[in-house]
Structures are given as structure tokens and as C-alpha cells.
Coordinates of C-alpha atoms in Angstrom, one line a residue:
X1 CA -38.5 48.5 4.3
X2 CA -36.2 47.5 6.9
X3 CA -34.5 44.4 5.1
X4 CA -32.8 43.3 8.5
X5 CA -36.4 42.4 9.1
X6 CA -36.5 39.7 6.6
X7 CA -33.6 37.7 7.9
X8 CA -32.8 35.2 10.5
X9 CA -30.4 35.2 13.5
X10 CA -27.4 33.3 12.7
X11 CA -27.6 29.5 13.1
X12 CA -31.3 29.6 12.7
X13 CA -33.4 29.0 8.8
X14 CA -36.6 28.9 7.8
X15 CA -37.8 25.6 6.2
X16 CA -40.1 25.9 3.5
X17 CA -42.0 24.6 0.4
X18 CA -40.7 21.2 -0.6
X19 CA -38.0 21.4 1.8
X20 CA -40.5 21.4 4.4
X21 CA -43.0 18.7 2.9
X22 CA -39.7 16.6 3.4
X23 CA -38.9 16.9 6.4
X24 CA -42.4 16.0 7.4
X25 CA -41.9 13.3 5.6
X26 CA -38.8 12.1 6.9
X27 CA -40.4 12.8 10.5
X28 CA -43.1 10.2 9.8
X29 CA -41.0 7.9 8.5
X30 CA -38.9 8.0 11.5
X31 CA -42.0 7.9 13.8
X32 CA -43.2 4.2 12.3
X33 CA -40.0 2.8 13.2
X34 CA -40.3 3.8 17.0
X35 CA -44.0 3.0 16.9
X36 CA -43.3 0.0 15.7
X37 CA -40.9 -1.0 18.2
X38 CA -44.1 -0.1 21.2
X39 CA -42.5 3.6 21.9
X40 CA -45.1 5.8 22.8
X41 CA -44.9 9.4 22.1
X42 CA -44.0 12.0 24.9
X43 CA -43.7 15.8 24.7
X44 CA -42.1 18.2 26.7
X45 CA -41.8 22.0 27.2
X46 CA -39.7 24.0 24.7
X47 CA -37.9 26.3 27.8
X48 CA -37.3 24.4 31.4
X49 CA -36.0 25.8 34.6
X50 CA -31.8 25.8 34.3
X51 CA -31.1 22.9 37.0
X52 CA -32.6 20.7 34.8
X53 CA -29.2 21.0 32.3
X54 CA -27.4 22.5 35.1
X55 CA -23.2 21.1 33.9
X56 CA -23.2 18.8 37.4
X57 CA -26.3 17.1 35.5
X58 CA -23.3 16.4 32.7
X59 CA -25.0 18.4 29.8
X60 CA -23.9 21.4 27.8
X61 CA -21.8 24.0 29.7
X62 CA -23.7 27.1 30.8
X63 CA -22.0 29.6 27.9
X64 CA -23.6 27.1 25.1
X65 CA -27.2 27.9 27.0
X66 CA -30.2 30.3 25.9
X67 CA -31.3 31.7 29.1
X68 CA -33.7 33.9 30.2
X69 CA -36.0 35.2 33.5
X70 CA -39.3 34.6 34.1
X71 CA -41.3 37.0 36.1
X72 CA -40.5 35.6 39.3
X73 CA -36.6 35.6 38.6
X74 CA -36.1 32.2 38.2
X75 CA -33.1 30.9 35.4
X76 CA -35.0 29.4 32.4
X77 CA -33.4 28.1 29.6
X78 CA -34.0 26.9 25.7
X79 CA -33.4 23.2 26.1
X80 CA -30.2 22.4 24.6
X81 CA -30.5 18.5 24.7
X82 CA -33.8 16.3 24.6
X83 CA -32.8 13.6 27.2
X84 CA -32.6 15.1 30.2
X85 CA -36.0 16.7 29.7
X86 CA -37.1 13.1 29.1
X87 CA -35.7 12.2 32.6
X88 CA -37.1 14.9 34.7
X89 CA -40.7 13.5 32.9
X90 CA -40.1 10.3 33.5
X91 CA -39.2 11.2 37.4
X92 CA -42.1 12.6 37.8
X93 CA -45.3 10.3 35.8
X94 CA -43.2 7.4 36.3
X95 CA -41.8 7.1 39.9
X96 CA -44.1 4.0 40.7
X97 CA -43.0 1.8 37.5
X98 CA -40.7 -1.0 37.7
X99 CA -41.0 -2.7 34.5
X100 CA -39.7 -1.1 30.9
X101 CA -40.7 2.2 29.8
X102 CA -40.8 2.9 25.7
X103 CA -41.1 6.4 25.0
X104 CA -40.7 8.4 21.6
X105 CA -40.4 11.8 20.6
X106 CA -39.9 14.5 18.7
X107 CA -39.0 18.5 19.4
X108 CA -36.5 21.2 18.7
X109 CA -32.9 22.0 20.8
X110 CA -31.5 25.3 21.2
X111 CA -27.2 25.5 21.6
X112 CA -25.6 28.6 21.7
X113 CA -22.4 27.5 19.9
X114 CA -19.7 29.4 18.0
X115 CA -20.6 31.2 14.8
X116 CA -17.1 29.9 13.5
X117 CA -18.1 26.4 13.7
X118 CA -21.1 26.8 11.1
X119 CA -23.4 24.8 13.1
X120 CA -27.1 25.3 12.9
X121 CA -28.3 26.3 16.8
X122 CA -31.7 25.2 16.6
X123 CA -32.1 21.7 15.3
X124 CA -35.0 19.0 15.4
X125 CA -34.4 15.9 17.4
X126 CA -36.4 12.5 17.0
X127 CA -35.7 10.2 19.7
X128 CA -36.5 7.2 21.9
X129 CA -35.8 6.1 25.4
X130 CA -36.0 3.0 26.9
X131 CA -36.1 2.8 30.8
X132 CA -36.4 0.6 33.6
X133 CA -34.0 -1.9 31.2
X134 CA -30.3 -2.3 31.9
X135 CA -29.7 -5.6 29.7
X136 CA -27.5 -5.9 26.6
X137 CA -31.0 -6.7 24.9
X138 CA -32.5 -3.7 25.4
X139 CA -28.9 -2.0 24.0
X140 CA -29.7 -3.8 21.0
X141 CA -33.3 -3.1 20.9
X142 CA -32.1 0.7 20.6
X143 CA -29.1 0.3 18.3
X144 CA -31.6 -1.8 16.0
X145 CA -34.3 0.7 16.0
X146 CA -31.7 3.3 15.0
X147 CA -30.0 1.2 12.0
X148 CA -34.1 0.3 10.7
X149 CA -34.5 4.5 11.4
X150 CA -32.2 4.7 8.6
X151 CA -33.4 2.1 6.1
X152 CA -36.8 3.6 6.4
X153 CA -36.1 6.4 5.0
X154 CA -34.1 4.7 1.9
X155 CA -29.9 5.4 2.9
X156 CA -28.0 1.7 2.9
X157 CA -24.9 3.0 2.5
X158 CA -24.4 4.0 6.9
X159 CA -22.2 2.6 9.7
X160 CA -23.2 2.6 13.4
X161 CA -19.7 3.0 15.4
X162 CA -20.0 1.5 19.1
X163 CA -17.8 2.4 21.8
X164 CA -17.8 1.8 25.9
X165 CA -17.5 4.4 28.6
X166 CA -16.4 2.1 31.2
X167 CA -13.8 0.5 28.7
X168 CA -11.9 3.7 28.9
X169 CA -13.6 4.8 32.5
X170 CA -11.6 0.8 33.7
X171 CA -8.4 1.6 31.8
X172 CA -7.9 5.1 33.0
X173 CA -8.5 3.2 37.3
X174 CA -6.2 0.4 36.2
X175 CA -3.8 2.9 35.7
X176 CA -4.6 5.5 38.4
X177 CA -5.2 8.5 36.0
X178 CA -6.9 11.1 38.0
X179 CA -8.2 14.6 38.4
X180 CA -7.3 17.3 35.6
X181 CA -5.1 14.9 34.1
X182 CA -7.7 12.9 33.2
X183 CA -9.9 15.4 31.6
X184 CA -7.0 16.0 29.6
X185 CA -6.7 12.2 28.4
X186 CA -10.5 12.6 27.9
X187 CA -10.3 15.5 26.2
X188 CA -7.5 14.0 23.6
X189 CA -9.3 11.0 22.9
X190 CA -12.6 12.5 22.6
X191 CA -11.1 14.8 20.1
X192 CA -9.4 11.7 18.2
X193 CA -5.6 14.0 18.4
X194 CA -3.3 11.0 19.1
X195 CA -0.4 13.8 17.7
X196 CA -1.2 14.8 21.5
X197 CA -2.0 11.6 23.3
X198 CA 1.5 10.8 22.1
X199 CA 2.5 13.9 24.0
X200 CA 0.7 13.4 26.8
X201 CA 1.9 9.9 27.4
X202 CA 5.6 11.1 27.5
X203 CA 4.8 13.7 30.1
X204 CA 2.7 11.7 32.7
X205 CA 3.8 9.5 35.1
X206 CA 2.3 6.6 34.9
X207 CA 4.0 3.3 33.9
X208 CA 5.0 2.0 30.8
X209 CA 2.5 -0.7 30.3
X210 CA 0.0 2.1 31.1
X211 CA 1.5 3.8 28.3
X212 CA 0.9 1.1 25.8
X213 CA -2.1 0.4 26.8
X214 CA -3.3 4.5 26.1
X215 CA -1.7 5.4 22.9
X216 CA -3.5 1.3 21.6
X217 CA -6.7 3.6 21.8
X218 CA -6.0 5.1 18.5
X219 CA -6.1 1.8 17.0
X220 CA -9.4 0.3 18.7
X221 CA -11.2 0.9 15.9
X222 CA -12.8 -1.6 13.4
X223 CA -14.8 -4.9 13.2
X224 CA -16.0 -7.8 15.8
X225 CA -12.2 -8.4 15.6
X226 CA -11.0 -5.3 17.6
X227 CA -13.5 -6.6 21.2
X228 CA -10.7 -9.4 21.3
X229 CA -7.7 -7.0 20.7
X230 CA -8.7 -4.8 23.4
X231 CA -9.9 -7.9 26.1
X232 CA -6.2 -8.8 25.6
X233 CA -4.8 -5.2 26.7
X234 CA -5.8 -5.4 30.3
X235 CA -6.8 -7.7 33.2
X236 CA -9.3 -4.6 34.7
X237 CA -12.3 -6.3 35.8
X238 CA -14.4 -2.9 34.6
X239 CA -12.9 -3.1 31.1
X240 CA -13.3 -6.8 30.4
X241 CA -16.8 -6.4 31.6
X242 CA -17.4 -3.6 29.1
X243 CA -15.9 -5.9 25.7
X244 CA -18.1 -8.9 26.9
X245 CA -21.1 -6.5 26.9
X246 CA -20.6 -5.3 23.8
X247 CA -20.0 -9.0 22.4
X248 CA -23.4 -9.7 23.8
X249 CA -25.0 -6.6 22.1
X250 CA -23.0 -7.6 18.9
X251 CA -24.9 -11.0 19.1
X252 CA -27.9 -9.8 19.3
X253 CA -27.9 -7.5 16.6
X254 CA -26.8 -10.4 14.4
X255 CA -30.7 -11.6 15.0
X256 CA -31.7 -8.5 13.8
X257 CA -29.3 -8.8 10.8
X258 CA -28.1 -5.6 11.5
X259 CA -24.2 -6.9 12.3
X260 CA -23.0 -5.9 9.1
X261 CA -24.0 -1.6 9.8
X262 CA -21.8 -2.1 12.7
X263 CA -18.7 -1.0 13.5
X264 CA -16.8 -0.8 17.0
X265 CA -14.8 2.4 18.3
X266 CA -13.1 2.2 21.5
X267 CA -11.9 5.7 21.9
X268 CA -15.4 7.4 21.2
X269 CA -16.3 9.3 23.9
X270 CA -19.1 11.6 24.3
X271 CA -18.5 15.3 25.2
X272 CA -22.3 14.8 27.9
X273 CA -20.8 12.9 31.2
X274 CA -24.0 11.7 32.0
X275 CA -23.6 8.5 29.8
X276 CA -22.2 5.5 31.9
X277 CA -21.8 2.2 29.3
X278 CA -22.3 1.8 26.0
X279 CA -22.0 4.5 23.3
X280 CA -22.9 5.2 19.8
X281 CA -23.1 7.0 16.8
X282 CA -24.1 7.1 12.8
X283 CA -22.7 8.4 10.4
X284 CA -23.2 8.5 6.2
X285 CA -22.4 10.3 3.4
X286 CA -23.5 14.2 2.6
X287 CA -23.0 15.7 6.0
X288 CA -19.9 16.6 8.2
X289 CA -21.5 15.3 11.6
X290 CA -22.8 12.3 13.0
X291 CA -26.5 11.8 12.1
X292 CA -27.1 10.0 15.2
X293 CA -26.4 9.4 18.6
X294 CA -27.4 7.7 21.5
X295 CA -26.0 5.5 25.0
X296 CA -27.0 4.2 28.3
X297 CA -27.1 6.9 30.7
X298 CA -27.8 4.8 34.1
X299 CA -27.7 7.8 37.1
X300 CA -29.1 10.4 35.2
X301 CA -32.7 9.6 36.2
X302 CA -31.5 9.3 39.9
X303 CA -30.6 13.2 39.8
X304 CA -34.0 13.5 39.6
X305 CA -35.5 11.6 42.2
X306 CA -36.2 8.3 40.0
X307 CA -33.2 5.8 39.8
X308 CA -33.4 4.0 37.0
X309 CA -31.4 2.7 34.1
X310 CA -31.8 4.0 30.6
X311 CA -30.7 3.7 27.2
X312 CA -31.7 5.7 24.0
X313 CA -30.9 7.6 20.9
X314 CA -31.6 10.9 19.0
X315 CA -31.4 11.0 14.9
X316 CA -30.8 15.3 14.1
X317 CA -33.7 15.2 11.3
X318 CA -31.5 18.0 9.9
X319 CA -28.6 16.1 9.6
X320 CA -30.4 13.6 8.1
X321 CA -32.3 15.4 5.5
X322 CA -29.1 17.1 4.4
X323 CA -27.8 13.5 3.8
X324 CA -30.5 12.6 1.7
X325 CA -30.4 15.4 -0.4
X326 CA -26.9 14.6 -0.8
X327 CA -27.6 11.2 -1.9
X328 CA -30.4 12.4 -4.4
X329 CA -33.1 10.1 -1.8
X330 CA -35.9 11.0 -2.6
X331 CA -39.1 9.7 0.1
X332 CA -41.9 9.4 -1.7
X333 CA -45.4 10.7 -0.1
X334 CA -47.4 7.5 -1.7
X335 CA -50.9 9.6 -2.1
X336 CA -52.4 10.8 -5.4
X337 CA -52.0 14.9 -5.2
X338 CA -54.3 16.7 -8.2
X339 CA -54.6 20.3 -9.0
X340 CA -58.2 21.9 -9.9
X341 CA -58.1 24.6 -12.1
X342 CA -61.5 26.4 -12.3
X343 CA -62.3 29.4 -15.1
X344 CA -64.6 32.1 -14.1
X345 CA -68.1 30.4 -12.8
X346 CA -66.4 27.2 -13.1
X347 CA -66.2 27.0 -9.4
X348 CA -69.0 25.0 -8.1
X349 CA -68.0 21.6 -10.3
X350 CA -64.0 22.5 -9.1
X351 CA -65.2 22.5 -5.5
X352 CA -67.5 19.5 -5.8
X353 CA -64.8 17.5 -7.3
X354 CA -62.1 18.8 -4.1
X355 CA -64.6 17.2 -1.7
X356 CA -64.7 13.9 -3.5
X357 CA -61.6 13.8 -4.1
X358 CA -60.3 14.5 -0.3
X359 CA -62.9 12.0 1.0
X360 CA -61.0 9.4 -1.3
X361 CA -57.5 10.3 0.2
X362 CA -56.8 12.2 -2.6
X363 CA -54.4 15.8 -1.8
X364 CA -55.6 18.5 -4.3
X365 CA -55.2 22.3 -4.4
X366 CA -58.3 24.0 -5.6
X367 CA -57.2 27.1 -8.0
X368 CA -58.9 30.0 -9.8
X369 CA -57.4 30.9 -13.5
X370 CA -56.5 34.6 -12.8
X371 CA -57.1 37.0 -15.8
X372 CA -54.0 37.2 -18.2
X373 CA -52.4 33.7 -16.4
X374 CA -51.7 31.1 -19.1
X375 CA -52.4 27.6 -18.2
X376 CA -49.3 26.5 -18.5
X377 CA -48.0 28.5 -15.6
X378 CA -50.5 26.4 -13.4
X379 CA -49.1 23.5 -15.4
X380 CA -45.8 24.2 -14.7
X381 CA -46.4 24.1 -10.9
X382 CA -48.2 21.5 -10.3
X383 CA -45.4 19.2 -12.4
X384 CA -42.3 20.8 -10.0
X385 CA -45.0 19.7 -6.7
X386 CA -45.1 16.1 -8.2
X387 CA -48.5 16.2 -9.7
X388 CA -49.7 13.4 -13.0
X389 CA -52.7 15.8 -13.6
X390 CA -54.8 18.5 -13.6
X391 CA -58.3 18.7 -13.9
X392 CA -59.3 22.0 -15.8
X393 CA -63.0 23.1 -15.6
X394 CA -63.2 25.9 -18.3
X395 CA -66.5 28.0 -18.5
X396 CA -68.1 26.4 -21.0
X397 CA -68.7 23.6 -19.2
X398 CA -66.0 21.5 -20.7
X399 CA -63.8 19.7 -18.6
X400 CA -60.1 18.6 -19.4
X401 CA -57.2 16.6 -17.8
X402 CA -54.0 18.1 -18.2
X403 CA -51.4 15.6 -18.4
X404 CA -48.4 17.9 -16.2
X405 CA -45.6 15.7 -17.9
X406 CA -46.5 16.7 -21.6
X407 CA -48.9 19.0 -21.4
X408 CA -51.5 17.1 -23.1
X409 CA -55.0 17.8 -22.8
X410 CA -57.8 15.0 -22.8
X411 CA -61.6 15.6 -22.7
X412 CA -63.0 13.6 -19.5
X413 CA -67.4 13.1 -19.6
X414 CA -68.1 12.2 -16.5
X415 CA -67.2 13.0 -12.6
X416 CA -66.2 9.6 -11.7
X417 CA -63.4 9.7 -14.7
X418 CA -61.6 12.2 -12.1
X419 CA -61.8 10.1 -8.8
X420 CA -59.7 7.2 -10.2

């Protein structure tokens, strides 16, 4: 056999066994929080037609895309990035709506990255989107529902780090920075090199107070403290207007109690150009890259025929379950899970007992005794898959319960013995 055949293309896995039953897990964890909030759920097509991610759209360069023809010729590509999917949907069933739009979701992203950077290419995203809402509230609603998405699956230990587009998008005006010279201050403070923002600030000519001002990003980081630091840098209308929104979110979250996860970062900028205000990401230990992310993206819906402004977040599920591994989290599935072991004709009371058992809620895995298969094998399983017992129905008529942590063996009489 060809053993090529049993592999996966680079950046891709399989996800399997109890690596799998986690992740579910995780997924519905994550889902209560958004339903919670009134997000309802949304799902859109795997593949789209390319203008939809086109790079004028601010997503992913072409290079990073899957792409593909359909019959017709058209350019179809493997989304590489949940919201502007979301967009073109919401363009389309919800031209007519005025007032807020709560939408959830959940669905797989395809970027064709370098092999060197050990990234996975295909990755599940779990999102929401709030539209028709451009008010530091419904900022806050987002960041809040992002810092509960991680409590609810047990990690404490997490920071959220806030930054502001048009902070930087006000400084770079102030200072008249323009063209490929500002993609190359982007590009530096995006990448957090300040080694080369110190470069770059000795070779531009802009003024010297303009120079202060850019090499003070790498030090916009930190607590409620740092909004005040940075008001004081600069009399741009743009940028004052971007601290005092992110005061306003700040305040808010403090009703949520969610201040203290917060943290605020200046210089984070976001490699998609379609956001336009506030930024965000989360980060926590066990995992080299930010867990979440999320901003207001105000004219991306208007490039679809719908202007409208929008906020929202994804959490990379992967990301996220790597994380909790990491931190030895377990989420706990909170049903009863038994294993039936029948012997020979013992079948008909095993199968009896399955249907009760599944009409009380109860997960159970029905299993025959093969010939020349010890018990204890069966035993063995059902202990590493997080089951208390097993009910045993030998051929004699005799039924047991197998206690999985010690093996022990206990006579049971009757049916309803089982059920409990």
C-alpha cells in the first residue's frame, strides 16, 4: 500500500478520538456565550467567488489564496477569513435593517501560508458580528463576550490587548506621512521592530516632534494609565477622538467586571486594512499566537452594497484547544457515559438497557465480548473514555457492574439498579 495515501498535506490534521470530543466540546461552550448574548447563528459557503476577498476588499493577498475554476471559468476561492463572508451575507438578507444585527458562527478558513512558518492552513473559526451598531457600547458588548468566551471554557489566566486604528491612522495625518512610506511605518509597527522604526525615523523627513511622537509607539503599551500618556502626545483631533473612545469602552467593561483582563496597545495594528477603529486581540499561555481577534470594520459592508458599521471577533478554536491542553483544562461533558458489555446471547437485556438508558440522557456504547477478549481490555477503555462503570450481562443471565476505577465487580438484581 501506497503509505503517501495515509497522510495529510502539509498544514492540514486529522482530529480524532478525544481530541475531537474536545473540540466539540469547546465549540459548545463557546456557542452559549454568543447565544447568550442574542447572536444568532449564520452559515456561509466553504468556497466563494474571489472578489469577495479580492486585497482592495483589505483581506489576505492573492498568493495566501486557494483558488480554483468552476465550470464556467469564474475565480473561486477557499475562504481565507470568515468576516467578509459575513458581510457579503449580511448585504444581501439584510439591506432593509436599520436597527442591530447579532449574528454567530462557526466554520473552517483556508490560508495558503509558508511551510516555514509552521502554521496550520486550515483552522476553525467561532465568531460574532454585531452590525447596524457603531457605539463604544456595542465595542464593549463584543470585547465582553470575547473575555466570558474564555472563562467558559475554564482559562483565567488571559489578557485582551486593545489598540486604535485611527490613533495611529491621526498621528501618521498630523504628521503628513504618506504613500509607500507609510506602509513602511505600518509595516514596522505592525511587526513591533522598533530596532527599525528607530531607523526609519532618522531617514524621513518629517519634523522632530513627529519623530518623538513615532518612536513613543513602542512604549504605548500597558494599563488605563497609558490612554492619558498618549492623549498628551498630540493635539490631532482623530487621535484624541480614538483615546476618549477607548476610555469609554474601558468604562464600560468595568460594568462587566471585565477591566482587569484588559490591557491597552497602541501600536497593534492589524495586517486586514478593512478594520477602521478599535482593535483587539487575546492572548494566554500554551500557544505562540493570539487566540483571538476582532475590531470594528465600518466600510467593509459598503463594498458590498450595504453601508453599515460593524464590530466583531473570531476565537481560532485551535488555538484555543492547544492552550488548554497546555494548561491541563480539562471541560467536562457533564452527562453520565456507560459501557454495555454483552456475552454471547446476552444481547437482548444489553440492548434493552441502551434504550433506557439513552431515553434518560445517558451516552453508552453497546459492545459484544469477542471470543479470546478479556474483560479487562473493555475495562481498560471505557476508564481512558471517562467511564464510572460498566454494565456486564454474561450468559448466564447474571448481570455485573464493573467499577472502571478498580476493577471491581458488583452483582446488580434488577434493571432499574442500572438507570441511576
Amino acid at each position: 500500500m501506497n503509505k503517501k495515501l495515509l497522510h495529510t498535506p502539509e498544514g492540514v490534521r486529522d482530529v480524532y478520538d478525544g481530541e475531537y470530543s474536545k473540540k466539540v466540546k469547546i465549540e459548545e461552550k463557546l456557542t452559549e456565550v454568543l447565544n447568550l448574548y442574542g447572536y444568532k447563528g449564520i452559515q456561509t459557503p466553504m468556497f466563494e467567488f474571489f472578489d469577495i476577498f479580492n486585497q482592495e476588499k483589505g483581506t489576505v493577498s492573492s498568493k495566501e489564496m486557494y483558488k480554483f475554476f468552476d465550470r464556467e471559468g469564474n475565480t473561486l476561492v477557499l475562504r481565507p477569513d470568515m468576516t467578509p463572508s459575513i458581510a457579503r451575507c449580511v448585504a444581501k438578507y439584510y439591506d432593509t435593517d436599520e436597527l442591530p444585527i447579532r449574528l454567530g458562527y462557526k466554520g473552517n478558513t483556508f490560508i495558503n501560508n509558508s511551510s516555514y512558518q509552521g502554521k496550520l492552513k486550515e483552522t476553525t473559526q467561532l465568531g460574532a458580528e454585531l452590525v447596524n451598531d457603531n457605539s463604544s457600547s456595542g465595542d464593549a458588548e463584543i470585547i465582553a463576550m470575547a473575555i466570558h468566551s474564555f472563562l467558559a471554557v475554564g482559562i483565567t489566566d488571559f489578557t485582551v490587548d486593545i489598540g486604535q486604528v485611527e490613533f495611529y491612522q491621526g498621528i501618521v495625518n498630523e504628521f503628513r506621512i504618506k504613500g509607500e512610506e507609510e506602509e513602511r511605518l505600518r509595516e514596522l509597527i505592525r511587526n513591533k521592530n522598533y530596532f527599525g522604526l528607530e531607523e526609519f525615523v532618522a531617514a524621513a523627513d518629517i519634523s522632530e516632534e513627529g519623530k518623538e511622537v513615532i518612536l513613543k509607539f513602542s512604549e504605548l503599551y500597558g494599563g488605563y494609565e497609558i490612554l492619558e500618556i498618549a492623549k498628551n502626545l498630540t493635539f490631532n483631533s482623530t487621535a484624541r477622538h480614538a483615546i476618549e473612545h477607548l476610555e469609554s469602552v474601558y468604562r464600560i467593561l468595568s460594568v462587566y467586571g471585565y477591566d482587569k483582563y484588559v490591557s491597552f496597545d497602541l501600536g497593534m495594528l492589524n495586517k486586514y486594512n478593512y478594520y477602521t477603529g478599535i482593535i483587539f486581540k487575546g492572548y494566554t499561555y500554551g500557544t505562540g499566537d493570539a487566540v483571538m481577534k476582532g475590531g470594528r470594520y465600518d466600510n467593509l459592508l459598503g463594498q458590498y452594497g450595504k453601508k453599515a458599521p460593524s464590530v466583531g471577533f473570531a476565537i481560532n478554536v485551535d488555538e484555543l484547544q492547544l492552550a488548554l491542553t497546555s494548561q491541563k483544562i480539562d471541560i467536562k461533558d457533564g452527562r453520565k457515559k456507560k459501557m454495555i458489555v454483552y456475552h454471547g446471547a446476552g444481547y437482548k437485556p444489553a440492548i434493552e438497557l441502551a434504550v433506557q438508558l439513552r431515553k434518560h440522557g445517558i451516552i453508552c456504547e453497546v459492545m459484544r465480548l469477542f471470543q479470546g477478549k478479556p474483560i479487562e481490555e473493555y475495562i481498560e477503555v471505557a476508564r481512558k473514555e471517562g467511564m464510572e462503570h460498566i454494565c456486564y450481562f454474561e450468559d448466564k443471565g447474571l448481570v455485573w457492574m464493573i467499577i472502571t476505577e478498580t476493577g471491581k465487580f458488583e452483582r446488580i438484581a434488577g434493571m432499574d439498579d442500572l438507570i441511576k
